[in-house]
Short mmCIF file of C-alpha atoms and ligand atoms in Angstrom, two decimals:
data_model
loop_
_atom_site.label_atom_id
_atom_site.label_comp_id
_atom_site.label_asym_id
_atom_site.label_seq_id
_atom_site.Cartn_x
_atom_site.Cartn_y
_atom_site.Cartn_z
CA UNK A 1 197.67 17.17 137.91
CA UNK A 2 200.63 19.36 139.57
CA UNK A 3 203.04 17.48 141.69
CA UNK A 4 204.11 20.44 143.83
CA UNK A 5 202.17 21.78 146.65
CA UNK A 6 202.51 25.50 147.28
CA UNK A 7 203.47 25.74 150.89
CA UNK A 8 201.60 28.26 153.05
CA UNK A 9 204.06 30.40 154.26
CA UNK A 10 203.53 34.05 155.47
CA UNK A 11 206.52 36.36 155.11
CA UNK A 12 207.74 37.80 158.34
CA UNK A 13 207.35 41.48 158.74
CA UNK A 14 208.94 44.33 160.68
CA UNK A 15 206.44 46.01 162.78
CA UNK A 16 206.02 49.69 161.92
CA UNK A 17 204.72 50.30 165.73
CA UNK A 18 206.40 47.51 167.58
CA UNK A 19 205.37 49.09 171.15
CA UNK A 20 201.67 49.33 170.01
CA UNK A 21 199.13 46.50 171.36
CA UNK A 22 195.58 46.58 171.56
CA UNK A 23 194.39 50.02 172.70
CA UNK A 24 193.29 50.01 176.47
CA UNK A 25 189.63 51.09 175.50
CA UNK A 26 189.22 47.92 173.72
CA UNK A 27 191.17 45.94 176.40
CA UNK A 28 188.61 47.27 179.29
CA UNK A 29 185.36 47.16 177.19
CA UNK A 30 185.90 43.81 176.37
CA UNK A 31 186.88 42.65 180.13
CA UNK A 32 183.73 44.91 181.14
CA UNK A 33 181.28 43.10 178.88
CA UNK A 34 183.09 39.48 179.59
CA UNK A 35 182.44 40.10 183.42
CA UNK A 36 179.02 41.90 183.14
CA UNK A 37 180.75 44.99 184.61
CA UNK A 38 179.20 48.61 184.17
CA UNK A 39 181.12 50.24 181.62
CA UNK A 40 182.65 53.33 182.77
CA UNK A 41 185.79 53.00 180.88
CA UNK A 42 185.56 53.83 177.15
CA UNK A 43 184.46 56.99 176.25
CA UNK A 44 181.02 56.41 174.63
CA UNK A 45 177.27 57.33 175.53
CA UNK A 46 175.09 54.20 176.39
CA UNK A 47 171.98 56.20 175.49
CA UNK A 48 170.65 56.77 171.91
CA UNK A 49 171.04 59.89 169.79
CA UNK A 50 168.00 62.70 169.08
CA UNK A 51 165.67 60.64 166.67
CA UNK A 52 165.32 63.99 164.68
CA UNK A 53 168.73 62.97 164.03
CA UNK A 54 168.20 59.68 163.03
CA UNK A 55 165.26 60.70 161.17
CA UNK A 56 167.39 63.18 158.96
CA UNK A 57 169.84 60.62 157.82
CA UNK A 58 167.45 58.23 157.30
CA UNK A 59 165.46 60.69 154.92
CA UNK A 60 168.58 61.74 153.31
CA UNK A 61 169.01 57.94 152.34
CA UNK A 62 165.69 57.59 151.35
CA UNK A 63 166.01 60.67 148.90
CA UNK A 64 168.82 58.54 147.28
CA UNK A 65 171.81 60.70 148.57
CA UNK A 66 173.76 57.23 148.89
CA UNK A 67 176.89 57.86 146.31
CA UNK A 68 180.10 59.32 146.91
CA UNK A 69 179.99 62.85 148.02
CA UNK A 70 182.52 65.69 147.05
CA UNK A 71 185.79 64.59 148.12
CA UNK A 72 185.75 67.42 150.61
CA UNK A 73 182.55 66.99 152.23
CA UNK A 74 179.06 68.03 151.19
CA UNK A 75 178.81 71.84 150.91
CA UNK A 76 175.88 72.28 153.02
CA UNK A 77 177.47 70.59 155.96
CA UNK A 78 180.84 72.53 155.51
CA UNK A 79 178.63 75.77 155.27
CA UNK A 80 176.92 74.71 158.50
CA UNK A 81 180.24 73.97 160.40
CA UNK A 82 181.37 77.50 159.11
CA UNK A 83 178.72 79.06 160.18
CA UNK A 84 178.87 77.78 163.43
CA UNK A 85 182.66 78.45 164.23
CA UNK A 86 181.93 82.11 163.05
CA UNK A 87 178.90 82.10 165.65
CA UNK A 88 180.70 80.62 168.76
CA UNK A 89 184.15 82.13 167.88
CA UNK A 90 184.07 85.04 165.71
CA UNK A 91 186.07 83.63 163.01
CA UNK A 92 185.36 83.21 159.04
CA UNK A 93 186.12 79.90 157.80
CA UNK A 94 185.60 79.85 153.92
CA UNK A 95 183.44 76.68 153.70
CA UNK A 96 184.98 75.65 150.32
CA UNK A 97 188.81 76.03 151.09
CA UNK A 98 188.95 75.98 154.72
CA UNK A 99 186.34 73.01 156.16
CA UNK A 100 186.90 69.33 155.47
CA UNK A 101 184.67 66.76 156.44
CA UNK A 102 186.50 63.70 157.91
CA UNK A 103 186.01 60.17 159.06
CA UNK A 104 185.82 61.10 162.76
CA UNK A 105 188.70 63.07 164.31
CA UNK A 106 190.87 59.96 164.60
CA UNK A 107 191.38 60.24 160.72
CA UNK A 108 191.72 64.05 161.01
CA UNK A 109 194.53 64.01 163.14
CA UNK A 110 196.42 61.34 161.39
CA UNK A 111 195.64 63.04 158.17
CA UNK A 112 197.05 66.42 159.67
CA UNK A 113 200.07 64.48 160.65
CA UNK A 114 200.88 62.76 157.56
CA UNK A 115 200.43 66.04 155.70
CA UNK A 116 202.77 67.99 157.56
CA UNK A 117 205.32 65.82 159.59
CA UNK A 118 208.42 64.98 157.30
CA UNK A 119 210.60 62.21 158.23
CA UNK A 120 212.86 63.23 161.25
CA UNK A 121 210.41 66.39 162.35
CA UNK A 122 209.51 67.04 165.71
CA UNK A 123 206.09 66.90 167.32
CA UNK A 124 205.28 68.07 170.38
CA UNK A 125 202.55 65.98 172.62
CA UNK A 126 201.49 67.01 175.99
CA UNK A 127 201.26 63.85 178.17
CA UNK A 128 198.84 62.58 179.23
CA UNK A 129 197.61 62.47 175.89
CA UNK A 130 195.11 60.66 173.69
CA UNK A 131 196.71 57.08 172.23
CA UNK A 132 196.56 57.84 168.65
CA UNK A 133 198.95 60.78 168.74
CA UNK A 134 202.19 59.49 169.10
CA UNK A 135 201.57 56.44 166.64
CA UNK A 136 200.41 58.70 163.96
CA UNK A 137 203.57 60.79 164.43
CA UNK A 138 205.74 57.69 164.08
CA UNK A 139 203.78 56.48 161.21
CA UNK A 140 204.85 60.05 159.41
CA UNK A 141 208.35 59.32 160.09
CA UNK A 142 208.34 61.89 162.85
CA UNK A 143 209.44 61.99 166.53
CA UNK A 144 207.48 62.92 169.52
CA UNK A 145 208.54 64.90 171.97
CA UNK A 146 206.88 64.42 175.20
CA UNK A 147 206.22 67.40 177.51
CA UNK A 148 204.58 66.53 180.55
CA UNK A 149 201.52 68.62 181.73
CA UNK A 150 201.73 69.57 185.57
CA UNK A 151 201.64 66.54 187.70
CA UNK A 152 198.46 66.96 189.75
CA UNK A 153 196.97 69.52 188.12
CA UNK A 154 197.35 68.62 184.62
CA UNK A 155 197.97 72.07 183.72
CA UNK A 156 200.24 73.10 180.62
CA UNK A 157 203.80 73.84 181.53
CA UNK A 158 204.57 76.73 179.02
CA UNK A 159 208.05 77.00 180.35
CA UNK A 160 208.90 73.53 179.51
CA UNK A 161 206.83 73.70 176.25
CA UNK A 162 208.72 76.79 175.00
CA UNK A 163 211.97 75.19 175.56
CA UNK A 164 211.15 72.13 173.70
CA UNK A 165 210.71 74.04 170.81
CA UNK A 166 213.73 73.67 168.55
CA UNK A 167 214.51 74.08 164.72
CA UNK A 168 213.07 70.62 163.94
CA UNK A 169 209.68 71.15 165.45
CA UNK A 170 207.11 71.01 163.03
CA UNK A 171 203.88 70.92 165.05
CA UNK A 172 202.63 70.94 168.62
CA UNK A 173 199.20 69.09 169.38
CA UNK A 174 196.89 70.22 172.21
CA UNK A 175 193.55 69.07 173.43
CA UNK A 176 191.21 71.12 175.37
CA UNK A 177 188.80 70.07 176.99
CA UNK A 178 191.43 67.42 177.51
CA UNK A 179 190.97 63.64 177.83
CA UNK A 180 191.65 62.13 180.07
CA UNK A 181 192.17 64.73 182.76
CA UNK A 182 188.85 66.78 182.33
CA UNK A 183 190.75 69.93 182.59
CA UNK A 184 190.06 73.04 180.28
CA UNK A 185 192.33 75.35 178.90
CA UNK A 186 191.86 79.42 179.98
CA UNK A 187 191.80 82.25 177.52
CA UNK A 188 195.45 83.05 179.43
CA UNK A 189 196.71 79.71 178.46
CA UNK A 190 195.65 79.93 174.66
CA UNK A 191 197.33 83.58 174.74
CA UNK A 192 200.54 82.09 176.20
CA UNK A 193 200.54 79.34 173.60
CA UNK A 194 199.99 82.22 170.98
CA UNK A 195 203.18 84.28 172.14
CA UNK A 196 205.35 81.33 172.34
CA UNK A 197 204.45 79.84 168.65
CA UNK A 198 204.68 83.59 167.27
CA UNK A 199 208.34 83.78 166.28
CA UNK A 200 208.36 80.12 165.05
CA UNK A 201 207.39 77.96 162.06
CA UNK A 202 205.53 75.46 164.38
CA UNK A 203 201.92 74.34 163.20
CA UNK A 204 199.18 73.66 165.47
CA UNK A 205 196.98 70.61 165.84
CA UNK A 206 194.29 71.56 168.38
CA UNK A 207 192.01 68.60 169.21
CA UNK A 208 188.57 69.99 170.29
CA UNK A 209 186.35 67.19 170.09
CA UNK A 210 184.90 67.93 173.80
CA UNK A 211 184.22 71.43 172.38
CA UNK A 212 180.72 71.50 173.60
CA UNK A 213 181.18 69.99 176.91
CA UNK A 214 182.73 72.80 179.20
CA UNK A 215 181.02 73.19 182.66
CA UNK A 216 180.40 75.84 185.12
CA UNK A 217 179.71 78.60 182.62
CA UNK A 218 178.49 80.76 185.55
CA UNK A 219 182.26 80.92 186.69
CA UNK A 220 183.18 82.20 183.34
CA UNK A 221 184.24 78.78 181.90
CA UNK A 222 183.75 78.58 178.16
CA UNK A 223 185.66 76.81 175.11
CA UNK A 224 188.84 78.65 174.10
CA UNK A 225 188.86 77.40 170.63
CA UNK A 226 192.10 77.99 168.98
CA UNK A 227 190.00 79.56 166.27
CA UNK A 228 189.17 82.65 168.87
CA UNK A 229 193.21 83.67 168.80
CA UNK A 230 194.26 84.98 165.38
CA UNK A 231 197.74 83.94 165.73
CA UNK A 232 196.88 80.38 166.48
CA UNK A 233 194.08 80.24 163.99
CA UNK A 234 196.62 80.86 161.44
CA UNK A 235 198.70 77.85 162.10
CA UNK A 236 195.80 75.68 163.34
CA UNK A 237 194.15 72.50 162.25
CA UNK A 238 191.04 72.77 164.46
CA UNK A 239 189.73 69.12 164.78
CA UNK A 240 186.42 67.85 166.16
CA UNK A 241 183.91 65.06 166.09
CA UNK A 242 180.13 64.82 165.68
CA UNK A 243 180.34 61.78 167.41
CA UNK A 244 180.95 63.52 170.67
CA UNK A 245 178.72 66.23 170.25
CA UNK A 246 175.44 64.47 169.14
CA UNK A 247 176.15 61.03 170.94
CA UNK A 248 177.19 59.03 167.72
CA UNK A 249 180.54 57.89 168.39
CA UNK A 250 180.03 55.06 166.07
CA UNK A 251 179.25 57.10 162.97
CA UNK A 252 182.55 58.50 162.89
CA UNK A 253 182.29 61.94 161.20
CA UNK A 254 184.29 64.92 162.32
CA UNK A 255 185.89 68.13 160.56
CA UNK A 256 188.82 69.86 160.14
CA UNK A 257 189.20 73.95 159.79
CA UNK A 258 192.03 75.14 158.69
CA UNK A 259 193.49 77.96 156.79
CA UNK A 260 193.51 77.42 153.06
CA UNK A 261 197.14 76.79 152.26
CA UNK A 262 196.99 74.09 155.31
CA UNK A 263 193.80 72.70 154.24
CA UNK A 264 194.98 72.35 150.48
CA UNK A 265 197.91 69.86 151.74
CA UNK A 266 195.37 68.37 154.07
CA UNK A 267 193.18 67.57 151.48
CA UNK A 268 195.84 65.98 149.17
CA UNK A 269 196.30 63.31 152.26
CA UNK A 270 192.74 63.01 152.86
CA UNK A 271 191.56 62.08 149.18
CA UNK A 272 193.86 58.88 149.25
CA UNK A 273 193.23 57.89 152.74
CA UNK A 274 189.78 58.03 152.99
CA UNK A 275 188.57 60.05 149.80
CA UNK A 276 185.04 60.96 151.23
CA UNK A 277 182.76 60.47 154.19
CA UNK A 278 179.48 58.77 154.58
CA UNK A 279 177.00 60.90 152.51
CA UNK A 280 173.44 60.49 154.19
CA UNK A 281 175.14 61.05 157.57
CA UNK A 282 176.74 64.29 156.33
CA UNK A 283 173.44 65.30 155.13
CA UNK A 284 171.53 64.60 158.25
CA UNK A 285 174.14 66.16 160.26
CA UNK A 286 173.67 69.54 157.88
CA UNK A 287 169.83 69.21 158.63
CA UNK A 288 170.41 68.97 162.26
CA UNK A 289 172.64 71.54 162.71
CA UNK A 290 170.16 74.02 161.54
CA UNK A 291 168.95 74.08 165.41
CA UNK A 292 171.93 75.09 167.42
CA UNK A 293 170.09 73.75 170.81
CA UNK A 294 171.50 70.44 170.96
CA UNK A 295 174.94 71.69 171.22
CA UNK A 296 174.09 74.74 173.13
CA UNK A 297 172.39 72.61 175.49
CA UNK A 298 174.92 70.01 175.67
CA UNK A 299 177.01 71.54 178.77
CA UNK A 300 173.94 71.54 181.07
CA UNK A 301 173.01 67.87 180.12
CA UNK A 302 176.75 66.67 180.87
CA UNK A 303 177.21 68.86 183.98
CA UNK A 304 174.08 67.53 185.54
CA UNK A 305 175.54 63.84 184.77
CA UNK A 306 178.97 64.94 186.33
CA UNK A 307 177.32 66.43 189.33
CA UNK A 308 175.13 63.38 189.82
CA UNK A 309 178.18 60.98 189.45
CA UNK A 310 180.55 63.36 191.65
CA UNK A 311 177.85 63.56 194.56
CA UNK A 312 177.72 59.81 194.63
CA UNK A 313 181.33 59.14 194.36
CA UNK A 314 181.66 61.98 197.42
CA UNK A 315 180.37 58.80 199.57
CA UNK A 316 183.80 56.59 198.71
CA UNK A 317 187.53 57.21 199.55
CA UNK A 318 188.31 58.36 196.15
CA UNK A 319 189.81 61.49 195.93
CA UNK A 320 188.03 63.45 192.84
CA UNK A 321 190.07 65.54 190.63
CA UNK A 322 188.19 68.63 188.97
CA UNK A 323 185.99 67.65 185.89
CA UNK A 324 186.07 71.25 183.87
CA UNK A 325 185.06 69.66 180.82
CA UNK A 326 184.65 66.39 178.73
CA UNK A 327 182.99 63.65 179.89
CA UNK A 328 185.23 61.83 182.00
CA UNK A 329 185.88 62.20 185.89
CA UNK A 330 189.42 61.18 187.17
CA UNK A 331 189.85 60.22 190.67
CA UNK A 332 192.79 59.23 193.07
CA UNK A 333 192.74 55.67 194.06
CA UNK A 334 195.49 55.53 196.90
CA UNK A 335 192.97 55.79 199.84
CA UNK A 336 191.27 52.70 198.38
CA UNK A 337 193.86 50.31 196.89
CA UNK A 338 197.50 49.94 196.94
CA UNK A 339 197.19 48.30 193.77
CA UNK A 340 199.02 50.45 190.27
CA UNK A 341 196.33 51.99 188.26
CA UNK A 342 196.20 49.39 185.65
CA UNK A 343 195.89 46.41 188.12
CA UNK A 344 193.37 48.30 189.90
CA UNK A 345 191.16 48.86 186.80
CA UNK A 346 191.08 45.12 186.32
CA UNK A 347 190.06 44.35 189.82
CA UNK A 348 187.51 46.84 189.79
CA UNK A 349 185.98 45.44 186.96
CA UNK A 350 186.23 41.94 187.85
CA UNK A 351 185.92 42.36 191.64
CA UNK A 352 183.33 45.38 192.22
CA UNK A 353 181.84 45.37 188.48
CA UNK A 354 182.51 48.99 187.19
CA UNK A 355 184.91 49.42 184.38
CA UNK A 356 187.44 52.36 184.37
CA UNK A 357 190.69 53.34 182.56
CA UNK A 358 194.08 54.12 183.97
CA UNK A 359 195.99 56.96 183.29
CA UNK A 360 199.22 55.47 182.74
CA UNK A 361 197.62 54.30 179.24
CA UNK A 362 198.09 58.19 178.09
CA UNK A 363 201.87 57.99 178.89
CA UNK A 364 204.63 56.71 176.90
CA UNK A 365 206.48 55.23 179.93
CA UNK A 366 203.31 53.94 181.70
CA UNK A 367 203.61 56.52 184.64
CA UNK A 368 201.55 55.58 187.29
CA UNK A 369 199.99 58.37 189.86
CA UNK A 370 197.03 56.30 190.96
CA UNK A 371 194.59 58.10 188.97
CA UNK A 372 191.82 56.41 186.79
CA UNK A 373 189.18 57.97 184.85
CA UNK A 374 185.63 57.24 184.57
CA UNK A 375 183.25 58.23 181.70
CA UNK A 376 179.90 59.46 182.74
CA UNK A 377 178.50 60.07 179.35
CA UNK A 378 175.71 57.28 180.47
CA UNK A 379 171.88 57.15 181.64
CA UNK A 380 171.20 57.94 184.88
CA UNK A 381 170.53 54.55 185.83
CA UNK A 382 173.89 53.35 184.60
CA UNK A 383 175.70 56.11 186.81
CA UNK A 384 173.44 55.04 189.70
CA UNK A 385 174.33 51.24 189.23
CA UNK A 386 177.98 52.31 189.31
CA UNK A 387 177.64 54.51 192.43
CA UNK A 388 175.92 51.39 194.37
CA UNK A 389 178.77 49.17 193.59
CA UNK A 390 181.38 51.84 194.25
CA UNK A 391 179.69 52.82 197.46
CA UNK A 392 181.47 49.59 198.88
CA UNK A 393 184.82 51.11 198.44
N1 PMP B 1 190.69 63.00 170.43
C1 PMP B 1 190.42 62.54 171.73
C2 PMP B 1 191.15 63.47 172.88
C3 PMP B 1 189.33 61.75 171.72
O1 PMP B 1 189.01 61.55 173.04
C4 PMP B 1 188.97 61.14 170.88
C5 PMP B 1 187.56 60.30 171.13
N2 PMP B 1 188.01 59.00 171.02
C6 PMP B 1 189.14 61.18 169.51
C7 PMP B 1 189.93 62.32 169.10
C8 PMP B 1 188.44 60.60 168.23
O2 PMP B 1 187.33 60.94 167.96
P1 PMP B 1 186.73 60.11 166.63
O3 PMP B 1 185.73 59.10 167.54
O4 PMP B 1 185.78 61.11 166.27
O5 PMP B 1 187.45 59.85 165.65
N1 LIG B 2 187.34 58.61 172.88
C1 LIG B 2 187.36 57.21 173.67
C2 LIG B 2 187.96 57.48 175.18
O1 LIG B 2 188.95 58.24 175.37
C3 LIG B 2 187.28 56.32 172.99
C4 LIG B 2 188.62 56.15 172.17
C5 LIG B 2 188.16 55.04 171.70
O2 LIG B 2 187.43 53.82 171.86
N2 LIG B 2 189.58 54.44 170.73
O3 LIG B 2 187.37 56.38 175.91
#
């Protein structure tokens, strides 16, 4: 018998992301479920997806499509994505060399960043921005350059964007429809960005996960994908997520469309950080995509929920910001409470029974403008329950 015993020792490590804790989405969802609050915080639907989609995935599993798919995604799904981009935006992507299926948009974004950002490169992000962008850039050894969207309107400030570009700028990340502000970039915005980037080597990562949730088409608003602008598309990784479009956020499947030269580098990283993506879900999505109506009908579906929610909030002292796209509604809380955003969201969850997300979570410096975000991707009864609780405010 050995006389020595190994001591249990876990070596100390130096965090690669020292400033990062648990994401606000997890924090608020946990608090909401502990307190039995209506969870309008984290963005996900509380209703089920179309049974036809579940049937299509089940069918693929039953047919034995359960082993590794091709590294780049199953051809039928890549072809369906290319056909959709052609139909909606008039740009032809080669399904073989320019479309890659990813494990959600989160993996798509970090993979694009790891593929192109070298240590010391700068990447421009427009704040407030989705919480994975900056840590992704830092993991790649890059430096995030935060350019604020215009306070109050959350519109892009193109003068500041243009002056943020230096010889070190590798890429800019944009997101329309925008999480968290629910603003949508116009054609003029995209043309302006195209002009600014034209003389540069700057790549574009265009996060378009809410592409099928743009409202008020009657007023001429449409999703202006980077795919519509040749000067942008030629330098862009366009990222989307089936989770948002088809009410299956937990399936974690998305795609990236990018010119062949960019896709080739993307796939070098993709093959080693995920390799492949869930096979039966890919086949099921491909079958389901043969019918365009689910995504074509999505704006009307969510616009009705937005309007129901806004009509209810109009009876409170919250000041409603516009919701042009996405499934978010931001409100100014200054007439309702003296608390800062984060404390207000905790108070609202615990005392009123409705969870929300503070916008400060989308800023590196925790900027507090007294605005919080609600998600209205919920059953009408959930929205009505939340509204009846919020009516007290
Ligand atoms: N970008 C934005 C702006 C998002 O809101 C989300 C949703 N969490 C993602 C990326 C990530 O999408 P996915 O769940 O497909 O990884
Ligand atoms: N996109 C969703 C949101 O912004 C959820 C993100 C997450 O849970 N990481 O709320």
